[in-house]
Amino acid sequence: MAPRWPQGRSCQQPAWRAEGACGSGRRRGAARTQHGGDGDAAAGGPQGGEAERGAGRREAPGGAGGHHHHGHGLHEGPRHLRGRGEAHRLGGRRRGEGEQAGVRQSTEDQVQQKRWKVETNSRLDSVLLLSSMNLPGGELRRRSAEDELAMRDYLQEGDLISAEVQSVFSDGAVSLHTRSLKYGKLGQGVLVQVSPSLVKRQKTHFHDLPCGASVILGNNGFIWIYPTPEQKDEEAGGFTTNLEPVPLSDREVISRLRNCIVALVTQKLMLFDTSILYCYEASLPHQIKDILKPEVMEEIVLETRQRLLDLEG
Amino acid sequence: MASVVLSEAEKLYIVHGVQEDLRVDGRGCEDYRCAEVETDVVSNTSGSARAKLGHTDILVGVKAEMGTPKLEKPDEGYLEFFVDCSANATPEFEGRGGEELGTEISNTLYRIFSSESCVDLKSLCINPREHCWVLYVDVLLLECGGNLFDAISIAVKAALFNTRIPKVRVLEDEEGSKEIELSDDPYDCIRLNVDEVPCVVTLSKIGYRHVVDATLQEEACSLASLLISVTSKGALTCMKKVGKGSLDPESIFEMMETGKRVGKSLHTSLQKILDEEESLGTTRQKVGFLG
């Protein structure tokens, strides 16, 4: 299957500057192709993955090199209205594993024509095409002009979303999509930004921890901690945000998890569901705000390290 | 000021948390983050200090130089403040982006130290109307992680505590011309009494309550803040309201009371740390910027 290469990438540049009819004509063509591709992906998951793999391998990142954001991650869309040109990225590029589709969390940066520009803690801002976004109810249909006008109603500047990497452009910019209703806009919770190298690459990125909260470990280093939703079957795709106050017990769990993750990151331990859970359990004798004290941090992480070693050996 | 943009749901989460006295990192509304203070980190200054409050990193250097006293206060020395917002702190400070914030902070520092009892300026006088010590206090913002003013005031107090001004003698010879003689012993110096130096406590109003030591995320949720400078005895020397929201006079009163309470405990812990550091003397291992 031919890789779904975003058509006319050169269109992307004038896309948000030029608003002429001809420009939109070209983009419409591009969007249609994308949408057609989406239909295919919905039909056959593995093919979609393969296409990505193909795209990934074929692309030789030039210059500073792109990064293979294959995998789940939380994209932080650019938060500024003005758009922070290049999202800051420390360190060198990451070579993706290639196989897994990555989940990314991102925050909205800009609402452009038929696409959102999102920040994903990468070298360049990523794009989320309107056609790649879930529609309410999960219906599959061509996006109309009304959908385009209603874009801002759904995702505004500053919003956080979880999405998957669809493809990577030759310059390293990433195109995102929300493949199923488990992705989409994120509701109440806490975001922790860590270095992407500390997040272990795993098959699942959405974890429901037994302590009472859920965690999304994004490949781009964005960790989202949120209260476990009551009904697990209804996956709304983020269309309805629950604005009710989170109960105090859940808050304590979330704050503790957040501090544990910060402690693990400070001590340079890999982040995955088991290490976070062990760290949480090790921190229980201490008060939540004490976890960030250097002595307590060292003690907790040492105990976590010990338990992880015992688990392996 | 450096800021982050949050989604509506995140802001709601923070606001609700504050109402229940459990902030995102588990602190209560009146708790400070873990603070680290170290003095004497820059060698070619008369006094220096570095303060880290969570992700906020401030470096202060004090240089004592000889100058002429001001006309209206001929028998006192004075302090000059300069704040530099380095581009390291946040990309917004690139080029001249940090100038506005820097001027605002230095003006606030001037206001805080304008109170007569803060520093004994008469001790800085060498020759009335002719010579006096001028303390140039340079503040460098290394990292912006929320709550700048508090961290800056802590660092300034620590740096002034650490300042060593050489002892000078004024010799008058027969013709009447005065000569200033520096003492030979490099350790012979005068120290400043910083007991009355105030510290700033910033109280940010979030929802119906106010918090001390707000992080960047919490600052994004708060519309109005009150900056008060408190001395170690709990006296207010200066008050300033920042932010585009409004504050009820009753909440201002509550915030002032909280600020005084928190300020007093801040002073005691800071003084304890400074005295501890002082007692270690020259054998102290300096961490500086490599730790």
Short mmCIF file of N, CA and C in Angstrom, two decimals, chain A residues 159-290:
data_model
loop_
_atom_site.label_atom_id
_atom_site.label_comp_id
_atom_site.label_asym_id
_atom_site.label_seq_id
_atom_site.Cartn_x
_atom_site.Cartn_y
_atom_site.Cartn_z
N ASP A 159 -5.90 24.32 24.45
CA ASP A 159 -6.50 23.03 24.80
C ASP A 159 -5.48 21.91 24.68
N LEU A 160 -5.68 20.88 25.47
CA LEU A 160 -4.80 19.72 25.44
C LEU A 160 -5.52 18.57 24.75
N ILE A 161 -4.82 17.89 23.88
CA ILE A 161 -5.42 16.73 23.25
C ILE A 161 -4.46 15.56 23.27
N SER A 162 -5.02 14.37 23.16
CA SER A 162 -4.17 13.21 22.96
C SER A 162 -4.45 12.71 21.56
N ALA A 163 -3.40 12.42 20.84
CA ALA A 163 -3.56 12.02 19.44
C ALA A 163 -2.44 11.09 19.05
N GLU A 164 -2.56 10.55 17.89
CA GLU A 164 -1.55 9.64 17.38
C GLU A 164 -0.84 10.29 16.22
N VAL A 165 0.37 9.83 15.96
CA VAL A 165 1.09 10.35 14.81
C VAL A 165 0.62 9.62 13.58
N GLN A 166 0.22 10.37 12.60
CA GLN A 166 -0.21 9.76 11.34
C GLN A 166 0.98 9.63 10.41
N SER A 167 1.67 10.73 10.21
CA SER A 167 2.82 10.69 9.31
C SER A 167 3.76 11.81 9.68
N VAL A 168 4.96 11.73 9.14
CA VAL A 168 5.96 12.74 9.42
C VAL A 168 6.38 13.36 8.09
N PHE A 169 6.38 14.66 8.02
CA PHE A 169 6.81 15.34 6.80
C PHE A 169 8.32 15.28 6.67
N SER A 170 8.81 15.64 5.48
CA SER A 170 10.24 15.48 5.26
C SER A 170 11.05 16.45 6.11
N ASP A 171 10.44 17.55 6.53
CA ASP A 171 11.22 18.47 7.36
C ASP A 171 11.13 18.13 8.84
N GLY A 172 10.43 17.09 9.15
CA GLY A 172 10.34 16.68 10.54
C GLY A 172 9.06 17.07 11.22
N ALA A 173 8.24 17.86 10.57
CA ALA A 173 6.96 18.22 11.19
C ALA A 173 6.05 16.99 11.15
N VAL A 174 5.19 16.93 12.13
CA VAL A 174 4.39 15.73 12.33
C VAL A 174 2.93 16.03 12.06
N SER A 175 2.27 15.07 11.45
CA SER A 175 0.84 15.21 11.23
C SER A 175 0.12 14.24 12.16
N LEU A 176 -0.87 14.76 12.88
CA LEU A 176 -1.53 13.96 13.90
C LEU A 176 -2.91 13.53 13.45
N HIS A 177 -3.42 12.49 14.10
CA HIS A 177 -4.82 12.16 13.92
C HIS A 177 -5.33 11.46 15.16
N THR A 178 -6.63 11.51 15.33
CA THR A 178 -7.23 10.80 16.46
C THR A 178 -7.94 9.61 15.87
N ARG A 179 -7.29 8.48 16.01
CA ARG A 179 -7.76 7.29 15.28
C ARG A 179 -9.04 6.72 15.86
N SER A 180 -9.21 6.86 17.14
CA SER A 180 -10.44 6.30 17.72
C SER A 180 -10.93 7.27 18.78
N LEU A 181 -12.06 6.93 19.37
CA LEU A 181 -12.66 7.85 20.32
C LEU A 181 -11.95 7.89 21.65
N LYS A 182 -10.96 7.04 21.84
CA LYS A 182 -10.25 7.16 23.11
C LYS A 182 -9.29 8.35 23.09
N TYR A 183 -9.01 8.87 21.89
CA TYR A 183 -8.21 10.07 21.80
C TYR A 183 -9.12 11.27 21.78
N GLY A 184 -8.55 12.42 21.79
CA GLY A 184 -9.37 13.63 21.70
C GLY A 184 -9.00 14.62 22.77
N LYS A 185 -9.91 15.54 23.01
CA LYS A 185 -9.62 16.62 23.97
C LYS A 185 -9.58 16.05 25.38
N LEU A 186 -8.64 16.58 26.17
CA LEU A 186 -8.50 16.09 27.53
C LEU A 186 -9.21 17.02 28.50
N GLY A 187 -9.75 16.44 29.55
CA GLY A 187 -10.53 17.22 30.51
C GLY A 187 -9.69 17.67 31.68
N GLN A 188 -10.22 17.49 32.87
CA GLN A 188 -9.52 17.99 34.05
C GLN A 188 -8.39 17.04 34.43
N GLY A 189 -7.30 17.63 34.85
CA GLY A 189 -6.18 16.81 35.28
C GLY A 189 -4.93 17.66 35.39
N VAL A 190 -3.80 16.97 35.50
CA VAL A 190 -2.54 17.67 35.69
C VAL A 190 -1.55 17.22 34.61
N LEU A 191 -0.83 18.15 34.07
CA LEU A 191 0.17 17.85 33.05
C LEU A 191 1.56 17.98 33.65
N VAL A 192 2.40 16.99 33.41
CA VAL A 192 3.78 17.07 33.84
C VAL A 192 4.65 16.95 32.59
N GLN A 193 5.56 17.88 32.43
CA GLN A 193 6.43 17.82 31.26
C GLN A 193 7.79 17.29 31.66
N VAL A 194 8.19 16.20 31.03
CA VAL A 194 9.49 15.62 31.34
C VAL A 194 10.26 15.46 30.05
N SER A 195 11.50 15.04 30.18
CA SER A 195 12.31 14.79 29.00
C SER A 195 11.80 13.52 28.31
N PRO A 196 11.62 13.55 26.99
CA PRO A 196 11.04 12.38 26.31
C PRO A 196 11.87 11.12 26.47
N SER A 197 13.16 11.26 26.74
CA SER A 197 13.99 10.06 26.83
C SER A 197 13.70 9.26 28.08
N LEU A 198 12.97 9.85 29.02
CA LEU A 198 12.71 9.13 30.25
C LEU A 198 11.41 8.34 30.20
N VAL A 199 10.67 8.45 29.10
CA VAL A 199 9.41 7.73 29.00
C VAL A 199 9.68 6.42 28.27
N LYS A 200 9.35 5.33 28.92
CA LYS A 200 9.63 4.02 28.32
C LYS A 200 8.65 3.77 27.18
N ARG A 201 9.18 3.21 26.11
CA ARG A 201 8.32 2.92 24.96
C ARG A 201 7.53 1.64 25.25
N GLN A 202 6.23 1.75 25.26
CA GLN A 202 5.42 0.58 25.60
C GLN A 202 4.29 0.43 24.60
N LYS A 203 3.59 -0.71 24.72
CA LYS A 203 2.49 -0.95 23.81
C LYS A 203 1.29 -0.07 24.13
N THR A 204 1.00 0.02 25.43
CA THR A 204 -0.13 0.89 25.79
C THR A 204 0.39 2.12 26.50
N HIS A 205 -0.26 3.21 26.25
CA HIS A 205 0.14 4.45 26.88
C HIS A 205 -0.90 4.95 27.85
N PHE A 206 -2.07 4.37 27.77
CA PHE A 206 -3.14 4.77 28.68
C PHE A 206 -3.17 3.75 29.82
N HIS A 207 -2.86 4.20 31.00
CA HIS A 207 -2.83 3.28 32.13
C HIS A 207 -3.82 3.71 33.17
N ASP A 208 -4.59 2.74 33.68
CA ASP A 208 -5.46 3.02 34.83
C ASP A 208 -4.79 2.43 36.03
N LEU A 209 -4.23 3.26 36.87
CA LEU A 209 -3.48 2.75 38.01
C LEU A 209 -4.43 2.33 39.12
N PRO A 210 -4.07 1.27 39.85
CA PRO A 210 -4.96 0.79 40.91
C PRO A 210 -5.14 1.77 42.05
N CYS A 211 -4.25 2.77 42.14
CA CYS A 211 -4.39 3.70 43.26
C CYS A 211 -5.55 4.66 43.09
N GLY A 212 -6.15 4.69 41.92
CA GLY A 212 -7.34 5.51 41.79
C GLY A 212 -7.27 6.61 40.74
N ALA A 213 -6.17 6.71 40.01
CA ALA A 213 -6.10 7.72 38.97
C ALA A 213 -5.61 7.07 37.69
N SER A 214 -5.72 7.79 36.59
CA SER A 214 -5.24 7.25 35.33
C SER A 214 -4.13 8.14 34.81
N VAL A 215 -3.32 7.54 33.97
CA VAL A 215 -2.14 8.26 33.50
C VAL A 215 -1.97 8.00 32.01
N ILE A 216 -1.62 9.03 31.27
CA ILE A 216 -1.27 8.84 29.86
C ILE A 216 0.20 9.22 29.75
N LEU A 217 1.03 8.26 29.34
CA LEU A 217 2.46 8.53 29.20
C LEU A 217 2.75 8.82 27.74
N GLY A 218 2.92 10.08 27.42
CA GLY A 218 3.16 10.43 26.04
C GLY A 218 4.60 10.23 25.65
N ASN A 219 4.82 9.80 24.43
CA ASN A 219 6.18 9.59 23.95
C ASN A 219 6.95 10.88 23.83
N ASN A 220 6.23 11.99 23.77
CA ASN A 220 6.94 13.26 23.64
C ASN A 220 7.26 13.86 24.99
N GLY A 221 7.07 13.11 26.05
CA GLY A 221 7.46 13.61 27.36
C GLY A 221 6.35 14.29 28.12
N PHE A 222 5.16 14.34 27.58
CA PHE A 222 4.06 14.96 28.30
C PHE A 222 3.27 13.88 29.01
N ILE A 223 3.19 14.00 30.31
CA ILE A 223 2.47 13.01 31.12
C ILE A 223 1.20 13.66 31.62
N TRP A 224 0.09 13.00 31.38
CA TRP A 224 -1.20 13.54 31.79
C TRP A 224 -1.78 12.64 32.87
N ILE A 225 -2.06 13.26 34.03
CA ILE A 225 -2.64 12.50 35.14
C ILE A 225 -4.06 13.01 35.32
N TYR A 226 -5.02 12.10 35.37
CA TYR A 226 -6.40 12.55 35.47
C TYR A 226 -7.21 11.55 36.29
N PRO A 227 -8.32 11.98 36.84
CA PRO A 227 -9.14 11.04 37.61
C PRO A 227 -9.76 10.01 36.67
N THR A 228 -9.78 8.76 37.11
CA THR A 228 -10.33 7.69 36.27
C THR A 228 -11.81 7.96 36.01
N PRO A 229 -12.22 8.00 34.77
CA PRO A 229 -13.63 8.27 34.50
C PRO A 229 -14.51 7.12 34.97
N GLU A 230 -15.72 7.49 35.36
CA GLU A 230 -16.62 6.50 35.95
C GLU A 230 -16.99 5.38 35.00
N GLN A 231 -17.55 5.78 33.85
CA GLN A 231 -17.97 4.75 32.90
C GLN A 231 -16.87 4.54 31.89
N LYS A 232 -16.34 3.35 31.87
CA LYS A 232 -15.23 3.11 30.98
C LYS A 232 -15.69 2.82 29.55
N ASP A 233 -16.93 2.40 29.40
CA ASP A 233 -17.36 1.97 28.07
C ASP A 233 -17.59 3.15 27.17
N GLU A 234 -18.12 4.21 27.75
CA GLU A 234 -18.40 5.38 26.92
C GLU A 234 -17.14 6.13 26.62
N GLU A 235 -16.71 6.01 25.39
CA GLU A 235 -15.52 6.81 25.06
C GLU A 235 -15.99 7.94 24.18
N ALA A 236 -16.05 9.08 24.75
CA ALA A 236 -16.70 10.18 24.07
C ALA A 236 -15.79 10.89 23.08
N GLY A 237 -14.52 10.60 23.14
CA GLY A 237 -13.63 11.31 22.24
C GLY A 237 -13.38 12.74 22.67
N GLY A 238 -13.73 13.02 23.90
CA GLY A 238 -13.40 14.34 24.44
C GLY A 238 -14.37 15.43 24.07
N PHE A 239 -15.55 15.07 23.61
CA PHE A 239 -16.47 16.13 23.20
C PHE A 239 -17.16 16.77 24.36
N THR A 240 -17.41 15.97 25.38
CA THR A 240 -18.04 16.57 26.55
C THR A 240 -17.00 16.60 27.65
N THR A 241 -16.68 17.81 28.10
CA THR A 241 -15.71 17.91 29.19
C THR A 241 -16.46 17.90 30.50
N ASN A 242 -16.03 17.06 31.40
CA ASN A 242 -16.67 16.99 32.70
C ASN A 242 -16.15 18.13 33.56
N LEU A 243 -17.02 19.09 33.87
CA LEU A 243 -16.55 20.25 34.61
C LEU A 243 -16.89 20.19 36.08
N GLU A 244 -17.30 19.03 36.55
CA GLU A 244 -17.62 18.93 37.97
C GLU A 244 -16.35 18.90 38.79
N PRO A 245 -16.41 19.41 40.01
CA PRO A 245 -15.19 19.39 40.83
C PRO A 245 -14.77 17.96 41.13
N VAL A 246 -13.49 17.74 41.05
CA VAL A 246 -12.95 16.42 41.34
C VAL A 246 -12.92 16.24 42.85
N PRO A 247 -13.36 15.10 43.38
CA PRO A 247 -13.37 14.92 44.84
C PRO A 247 -11.98 14.94 45.45
N LEU A 248 -11.92 15.26 46.73
CA LEU A 248 -10.64 15.49 47.40
C LEU A 248 -9.76 14.25 47.39
N SER A 249 -10.39 13.07 47.56
CA SER A 249 -9.59 11.84 47.60
C SER A 249 -8.86 11.63 46.28
N ASP A 250 -9.56 11.88 45.17
CA ASP A 250 -8.92 11.73 43.86
C ASP A 250 -7.80 12.76 43.71
N ARG A 251 -8.05 13.96 44.22
CA ARG A 251 -7.03 15.01 44.11
C ARG A 251 -5.75 14.62 44.82
N GLU A 252 -5.93 14.00 45.98
CA GLU A 252 -4.73 13.62 46.74
C GLU A 252 -3.93 12.60 45.95
N VAL A 253 -4.63 11.65 45.34
CA VAL A 253 -3.94 10.62 44.56
C VAL A 253 -3.20 11.27 43.40
N ILE A 254 -3.89 12.20 42.73
CA ILE A 254 -3.28 12.84 41.56
C ILE A 254 -2.06 13.65 41.97
N SER A 255 -2.18 14.41 43.06
CA SER A 255 -1.03 15.23 43.50
C SER A 255 0.13 14.34 43.89
N ARG A 256 -0.18 13.24 44.57
CA ARG A 256 0.89 12.34 44.98
C ARG A 256 1.58 11.74 43.76
N LEU A 257 0.79 11.33 42.78
CA LEU A 257 1.37 10.77 41.56
C LEU A 257 2.24 11.80 40.86
N ARG A 258 1.73 13.02 40.82
CA ARG A 258 2.49 14.08 40.16
C ARG A 258 3.84 14.28 40.83
N ASN A 259 3.84 14.32 42.16
CA ASN A 259 5.10 14.50 42.88
C ASN A 259 6.03 13.31 42.70
N CYS A 260 5.43 12.11 42.65
CA CYS A 260 6.25 10.91 42.44
C CYS A 260 6.92 10.95 41.08
N ILE A 261 6.16 11.37 40.07
CA ILE A 261 6.74 11.43 38.73
C ILE A 261 7.87 12.45 38.71
N VAL A 262 7.66 13.59 39.35
CA VAL A 262 8.72 14.59 39.40
C VAL A 262 9.94 14.04 40.12
N ALA A 263 9.71 13.26 41.18
CA ALA A 263 10.83 12.67 41.92
C ALA A 263 11.59 11.69 41.04
N LEU A 264 10.86 10.85 40.32
CA LEU A 264 11.51 9.86 39.45
C LEU A 264 12.34 10.54 38.38
N VAL A 265 11.76 11.63 37.84
CA VAL A 265 12.45 12.33 36.76
C VAL A 265 13.72 13.02 37.28
N THR A 266 13.63 13.58 38.48
CA THR A 266 14.81 14.25 39.05
C THR A 266 15.93 13.26 39.29
N GLN A 267 15.55 12.01 39.66
CA GLN A 267 16.56 11.00 39.90
C GLN A 267 16.85 10.17 38.67
N LYS A 268 16.30 10.58 37.53
CA LYS A 268 16.61 9.98 36.23
C LYS A 268 16.23 8.51 36.15
N LEU A 269 15.04 8.19 36.63
CA LEU A 269 14.56 6.82 36.50
C LEU A 269 13.55 6.78 35.36
N MET A 270 13.53 5.65 34.62
CA MET A 270 12.59 5.54 33.50
C MET A 270 11.15 5.55 33.99
N LEU A 271 10.29 6.17 33.22
CA LEU A 271 8.89 6.26 33.62
C LEU A 271 8.07 5.22 32.87
N PHE A 272 7.49 4.32 33.62
CA PHE A 272 6.48 3.45 33.06
C PHE A 272 5.53 3.08 34.19
N ASP A 273 4.46 2.39 33.88
CA ASP A 273 3.39 2.25 34.87
C ASP A 273 3.89 1.58 36.15
N THR A 274 4.75 0.59 36.02
CA THR A 274 5.21 -0.11 37.23
C THR A 274 6.07 0.80 38.09
N SER A 275 6.99 1.54 37.48
CA SER A 275 7.87 2.38 38.29
C SER A 275 7.07 3.47 38.98
N ILE A 276 6.08 4.01 38.28
CA ILE A 276 5.26 5.05 38.90
C ILE A 276 4.47 4.47 40.07
N LEU A 277 3.94 3.27 39.86
CA LEU A 277 3.14 2.65 40.92
C LEU A 277 3.99 2.34 42.15
N TYR A 278 5.19 1.77 41.93
CA TYR A 278 6.07 1.46 43.06
C TYR A 278 6.46 2.73 43.80
N CYS A 279 6.73 3.77 43.05
CA CYS A 279 7.10 5.03 43.68
C CYS A 279 5.94 5.57 44.50
N TYR A 280 4.73 5.43 43.96
CA TYR A 280 3.55 5.88 44.71
C TYR A 280 3.44 5.15 46.02
N GLU A 281 3.61 3.83 45.97
CA GLU A 281 3.49 3.05 47.20
C GLU A 281 4.60 3.39 48.19
N ALA A 282 5.79 3.65 47.67
CA ALA A 282 6.89 4.00 48.57
C ALA A 282 6.68 5.36 49.22
N SER A 283 5.89 6.20 48.59
CA SER A 283 5.74 7.55 49.11
C SER A 283 4.61 7.66 50.11
N LEU A 284 3.82 6.59 50.27
CA LEU A 284 2.62 6.69 51.12
C LEU A 284 2.90 7.13 52.55
N PRO A 285 4.01 6.67 53.20
CA PRO A 285 4.24 7.13 54.57
C PRO A 285 4.50 8.62 54.71
N HIS A 286 4.85 9.28 53.59
CA HIS A 286 5.17 10.70 53.70
C HIS A 286 3.98 11.54 53.30
N GLN A 287 4.02 12.78 53.73
CA GLN A 287 2.99 13.72 53.30
C GLN A 287 3.24 14.10 51.84
N ILE A 288 2.19 14.48 51.15
CA ILE A 288 2.32 14.72 49.71
C ILE A 288 3.34 15.83 49.44
N LYS A 289 3.27 16.91 50.21
CA LYS A 289 4.18 18.02 49.89
C LYS A 289 5.61 17.73 50.30
N ASP A 290 5.82 16.71 51.14
CA ASP A 290 7.19 16.39 51.55
C ASP A 290 7.94 15.61 50.50
#
